[in-house]
Coordinates of C-alpha atoms in Angstrom, one line a residue:
M1 CA 84.4 142.2 138.4
G2 CA 86.3 139.4 139.9
E3 CA 83.8 136.9 138.6
K4 CA 84.2 138.3 135.0
R5 CA 88.0 137.9 135.3
Q6 CA 87.6 134.4 136.5
A7 CA 85.3 133.5 133.7
A8 CA 87.7 135.0 131.1
S9 CA 90.5 133.1 132.7
D10 CA 88.5 129.8 132.5
R11 CA 87.7 130.5 128.8
S12 CA 91.4 131.1 128.1
V13 CA 92.4 127.8 129.8
A14 CA 89.7 125.9 127.9
T15 CA 90.8 127.4 124.6
A16 CA 94.4 126.6 125.3
K17 CA 93.5 123.0 126.1
K18 CA 91.5 122.7 122.9
Q19 CA 94.3 124.1 120.8
K20 CA 96.8 121.7 122.5
Q21 CA 94.5 118.7 121.8
E22 CA 94.1 119.7 118.1
K23 CA 97.9 120.2 117.9
D24 CA 98.6 116.8 119.5
Q25 CA 96.1 115.1 117.1
K26 CA 97.7 116.8 114.1
D27 CA 101.2 115.9 115.3
S28 CA 100.2 112.2 115.8
I29 CA 98.9 112.1 112.2
E30 CA 102.1 113.7 110.9
V31 CA 104.3 111.3 112.8
S32 CA 102.4 108.3 111.6
S33 CA 102.7 109.5 108.0
K34 CA 106.4 110.0 108.1
Q35 CA 108.0 109.1 104.8
D36 CA 110.4 106.1 104.8
E37 CA 113.8 107.0 103.5
S38 CA 115.8 103.9 104.2
P39 CA 118.1 102.5 101.5
V40 CA 116.6 99.8 99.3
S41 CA 117.6 97.0 97.0
Y42 CA 115.8 96.7 93.6
D43 CA 116.8 93.0 93.0
F44 CA 114.0 90.4 93.5
E45 CA 116.6 87.9 94.6
S46 CA 117.4 90.1 97.6
L47 CA 114.0 89.5 99.1
D48 CA 113.7 87.3 102.1
C49 CA 111.0 85.1 100.5
C50 CA 110.7 81.4 99.8
E51 CA 112.0 79.7 96.7
R52 CA 108.4 78.9 95.5
T53 CA 107.6 82.6 95.4
K54 CA 110.9 83.5 93.8
N55 CA 110.4 80.9 91.1
A56 CA 106.9 82.2 90.3
I57 CA 108.4 85.8 90.1
K58 CA 111.0 84.5 87.6
D59 CA 108.3 82.8 85.5
L60 CA 106.5 86.2 85.4
G61 CA 109.7 87.6 83.8
F62 CA 110.6 90.0 86.6
E63 CA 114.1 90.6 87.8
K64 CA 114.1 94.1 89.1
M65 CA 111.6 95.7 91.4
T66 CA 109.8 99.0 90.8
E67 CA 110.2 101.8 93.3
V68 CA 107.0 101.0 95.2
Q69 CA 107.9 97.3 95.3
A70 CA 111.4 97.9 96.6
R71 CA 110.2 100.3 99.3
T72 CA 107.1 98.4 100.3
I73 CA 107.8 94.7 100.3
P74 CA 110.6 94.5 102.9
P75 CA 108.7 96.4 105.7
L76 CA 105.5 94.5 104.9
M77 CA 107.3 91.2 105.2
A78 CA 108.6 92.5 108.5
G79 CA 105.1 93.0 109.8
R80 CA 104.6 96.7 109.4
D81 CA 101.3 98.4 108.5
V82 CA 101.8 100.5 105.4
L83 CA 100.0 103.5 103.9
G84 CA 101.2 103.7 100.3
A85 CA 100.6 106.4 97.8
A86 CA 101.0 104.7 94.4
K87 CA 99.5 105.2 91.0
T88 CA 98.1 102.7 88.5
G89 CA 101.0 101.0 86.6
S90 CA 103.5 101.5 89.4
G91 CA 103.7 97.7 90.2
K92 CA 101.8 97.9 93.5
T93 CA 99.9 94.6 92.8
L94 CA 103.0 92.6 93.4
A95 CA 104.0 95.0 96.2
F96 CA 101.1 93.7 98.3
L97 CA 100.6 90.2 96.9
I98 CA 104.2 89.0 97.6
P99 CA 104.0 89.9 101.4
A100 CA 100.5 88.4 101.6
V101 CA 101.6 85.1 100.1
E102 CA 104.7 84.9 102.3
I103 CA 102.7 85.6 105.4
L104 CA 100.4 82.6 104.6
Y105 CA 103.3 80.4 103.6
R106 CA 105.2 81.0 106.8
L107 CA 102.1 80.3 108.9
K108 CA 101.5 77.1 106.8
F109 CA 97.9 78.1 106.0
K110 CA 95.6 75.3 104.9
P111 CA 92.0 75.3 103.8
R112 CA 90.8 74.4 107.3
N113 CA 92.4 77.6 108.6
G114 CA 90.0 79.6 106.5
T115 CA 90.9 83.0 105.0
G116 CA 94.2 84.5 106.0
A117 CA 94.5 87.4 103.6
V118 CA 91.8 89.6 102.0
I119 CA 92.4 92.0 99.1
V120 CA 89.6 94.6 98.6
S121 CA 89.4 96.1 95.2
P122 CA 87.0 98.9 93.9
T123 CA 85.8 97.2 90.8
R124 CA 85.2 93.7 89.4
E125 CA 87.6 94.3 86.5
L126 CA 90.5 95.3 88.8
A127 CA 89.6 92.4 91.2
L128 CA 89.9 89.9 88.3
Q129 CA 93.2 91.5 87.3
I130 CA 94.6 91.1 90.8
F131 CA 93.2 87.5 90.9
G132 CA 95.1 86.7 87.7
V133 CA 98.4 87.9 89.2
A134 CA 97.7 86.0 92.4
K135 CA 97.1 82.8 90.5
E136 CA 100.5 83.1 88.8
L137 CA 102.3 84.0 92.0
L138 CA 100.7 80.9 93.8
K139 CA 101.5 78.4 91.1
Y140 CA 104.1 76.6 93.2
H141 CA 102.2 77.0 96.5
Q142 CA 99.6 74.7 98.0
M143 CA 97.4 77.5 99.3
T144 CA 93.9 78.0 98.1
F145 CA 92.7 81.3 96.5
G146 CA 89.5 82.7 95.3
I147 CA 87.5 85.7 94.3
V148 CA 84.1 87.1 95.3
I149 CA 82.7 90.0 93.2
G150 CA 79.3 91.5 92.5
G151 CA 77.5 89.9 89.5
A152 CA 79.0 86.5 90.0
N153 CA 77.3 83.4 91.3
R154 CA 76.9 84.0 95.0
K155 CA 76.1 80.4 96.0
A156 CA 79.2 79.1 94.2
E157 CA 81.3 81.7 96.0
A158 CA 79.8 80.7 99.3
D159 CA 80.4 77.0 98.8
K160 CA 84.1 77.7 98.0
L161 CA 84.5 80.0 101.0
V162 CA 83.1 77.3 103.3
K163 CA 85.6 74.8 102.0
G164 CA 88.4 77.3 102.8
V165 CA 89.9 80.1 100.7
N166 CA 93.3 81.2 102.1
L167 CA 93.8 84.2 99.9
L168 CA 90.7 86.1 98.9
V169 CA 90.2 88.9 96.3
A170 CA 86.9 90.8 96.7
T171 CA 84.9 93.9 95.9
P172 CA 83.5 95.7 99.0
G173 CA 79.8 95.0 98.6
R174 CA 80.1 91.3 97.9
L175 CA 82.7 90.8 100.7
L176 CA 80.4 92.4 103.3
D177 CA 77.6 90.3 102.1
H178 CA 79.6 87.1 102.7
L179 CA 81.0 88.3 106.0
Q180 CA 77.4 88.9 107.3
N181 CA 75.5 86.1 105.7
T182 CA 77.7 83.1 104.7
R183 CA 77.6 80.6 107.5
G184 CA 80.8 78.6 107.7
F185 CA 83.0 81.4 106.2
V186 CA 86.1 81.2 108.5
Y187 CA 87.8 84.6 108.7
K188 CA 88.8 84.6 112.4
N189 CA 92.4 83.7 111.5
L190 CA 92.8 86.7 109.2
K191 CA 96.4 87.9 109.2
A192 CA 96.4 90.6 106.4
L193 CA 93.9 93.1 105.0
I194 CA 94.9 94.8 101.8
I195 CA 92.8 97.8 100.6
D196 CA 93.8 98.6 97.0
E197 CA 92.9 102.0 95.4
A198 CA 91.2 103.2 98.5
D199 CA 90.4 106.6 97.0
R200 CA 88.4 104.9 94.2
I201 CA 86.6 102.6 96.6
L202 CA 85.4 105.6 98.6
E203 CA 84.8 107.7 95.5
I204 CA 82.2 105.2 94.1
G205 CA 80.3 105.1 97.4
F206 CA 81.6 102.2 99.5
E207 CA 82.6 104.2 102.6
D208 CA 79.9 102.6 104.9
E209 CA 80.7 99.1 103.6
M210 CA 84.5 99.6 104.2
R211 CA 83.8 100.8 107.8
Q212 CA 81.7 97.7 108.5
I213 CA 84.3 95.4 106.9
V214 CA 87.1 96.9 109.0
N215 CA 85.0 96.5 112.2
I216 CA 83.9 92.9 111.4
L217 CA 87.4 91.6 110.6
P218 CA 89.8 90.6 113.4
S219 CA 91.7 93.7 114.8
E220 CA 94.9 91.7 115.3
R221 CA 96.0 91.8 111.7
Q222 CA 98.5 93.5 109.4
T223 CA 96.9 96.2 107.1
M224 CA 98.1 97.5 103.8
L225 CA 96.3 100.5 102.3
F226 CA 97.1 101.9 98.9
S227 CA 95.7 105.0 97.3
A228 CA 96.8 107.3 94.4
T229 CA 95.5 110.3 96.3
Q230 CA 95.4 111.1 100.0
T231 CA 91.9 112.6 100.4
T232 CA 90.2 113.3 103.8
K233 CA 88.1 110.2 103.4
V234 CA 91.2 108.1 102.7
Q235 CA 92.9 109.5 105.8
D236 CA 89.7 108.7 107.9
L237 CA 89.8 105.1 106.5
A238 CA 93.5 104.8 107.3
R239 CA 92.8 105.9 110.9
I240 CA 90.3 103.2 111.6
S241 CA 92.0 100.4 109.7
L242 CA 95.8 100.9 110.3
K243 CA 97.7 100.5 113.6
K244 CA 99.2 103.6 115.1
G245 CA 102.3 104.8 113.4
P246 CA 102.0 103.1 110.0
L247 CA 104.9 103.4 107.5
Y248 CA 104.0 106.0 104.9
I249 CA 105.5 105.4 101.4
N250 CA 105.0 107.9 98.5
V251 CA 107.1 107.2 95.4
H252 CA 105.4 109.9 93.4
E253 CA 105.6 112.8 95.9
N254 CA 107.6 115.1 93.7
R255 CA 106.1 114.3 90.3
D256 CA 103.6 116.4 88.4
T257 CA 102.3 113.8 86.0
S258 CA 99.6 111.2 86.9
T259 CA 101.2 108.5 84.7
A260 CA 103.7 106.1 86.2
D261 CA 107.1 105.8 84.7
G262 CA 107.3 103.2 81.9
L263 CA 103.7 103.8 80.7
E264 CA 103.1 105.4 77.4
Q265 CA 99.9 107.1 76.4
G266 CA 98.7 108.0 72.9
Y267 CA 95.7 108.8 70.9
V268 CA 94.4 108.8 67.3
V269 CA 92.0 111.3 65.8
C270 CA 89.7 109.8 63.1
D271 CA 86.3 110.3 61.6
S272 CA 83.4 108.7 63.5
D273 CA 82.4 106.5 60.6
R274 CA 85.9 105.0 60.6
R275 CA 86.3 104.3 64.4
F276 CA 85.2 100.7 64.3
L277 CA 87.5 99.9 61.4
L278 CA 90.4 101.4 63.3
L279 CA 89.5 99.5 66.4
F280 CA 89.2 96.2 64.4
T281 CA 92.6 96.8 62.8
F282 CA 94.2 97.6 66.1
L283 CA 92.8 94.5 67.8
R284 CA 93.7 92.2 65.0
K285 CA 97.3 93.4 65.2
N286 CA 97.4 92.8 69.0
L287 CA 95.6 89.5 69.4
K288 CA 98.4 88.1 71.6
K289 CA 98.4 91.1 73.9
K290 CA 96.2 92.1 76.8
V291 CA 93.8 94.9 75.6
I292 CA 90.9 96.6 77.4
V293 CA 88.4 98.6 75.4
F294 CA 86.1 101.0 77.2
F295 CA 82.7 102.0 75.8
S296 CA 80.2 104.6 77.1
S297 CA 77.3 102.2 77.9
C298 CA 76.5 98.6 78.6
N299 CA 74.5 98.3 75.4
S300 CA 77.5 99.5 73.4
V301 CA 79.7 96.9 75.2
K302 CA 77.2 94.1 74.3
Y303 CA 76.9 95.2 70.7
H304 CA 80.6 95.5 70.0
A305 CA 81.4 92.3 71.8
E306 CA 78.9 90.3 69.7
L307 CA 80.2 92.0 66.5
L308 CA 83.9 91.4 67.2
N309 CA 83.3 87.7 68.2
Y310 CA 81.3 87.2 65.0
I311 CA 84.2 88.5 62.9
D312 CA 86.7 86.3 64.6
V313 CA 88.2 88.7 67.1
P314 CA 87.6 86.9 70.4
V315 CA 86.6 89.2 73.3
L316 CA 85.0 89.0 76.7
A317 CA 82.3 91.5 77.6
L318 CA 82.3 93.0 81.1
H319 CA 79.6 95.4 82.1

């Protein structure tokens, strides 16, 4: 009888310990995800960044920061790790590019120092878009920058990496390939890792690649992770990539819509035999604007690109 009581007591103690461990783990996650509510300034001039960066921002035509920029840039420039919940169109590209550029500028990064900041993007198209913004932001700086993406010339990428790329934009698969196989690629001095649209990266099957990338890169770095949704996989990636107690910033926490403020969406209903005519008319009227047209297949992209270029609507096919 006494042995049964002792066994029951031991089970109770073990259960209590397990519950306490689970509670401690849960509490640690909640504390690390605490929302930042400090007052912010929305004026780009208020940022503690160099004149070269400020001049580039002026050339881009920006004076006021978006919500995510105002809440994210100052703590990132102060060296904090950040887990940001931000949707497409919220201005998050500048939110992580400005701190990355400033980190490299303050440390006087040169080609011989290798790669100091890596931005990981889920797709080639988004990587090219980020690269374009980075190019504009770095126009007054002397730092080198580059891009490595699937489908591009790997040897040309490797040659440039060996010469020294201070700020690198990449897709996960190609980045891991260079980290593992490109001799002379210097990344030991890495200071900042930015993971953009982490939910999409994981959604399209790059979970294993991201874990390997995080393990290969130096642990003594600042990490910025942005995701429109906070899934279990995103939280797992955040745990292995961010330092303990990252700053959690969610500018869309109390909003029901998935569209960021300032973006307008619309649609047109038309007969299938008039769709191309409508597309052609729309593109002709917006030749000076940035337009992306999505099709359902690679063959459709190729066909329409050839046709539009033939009738003097210059386009670039990506598939």
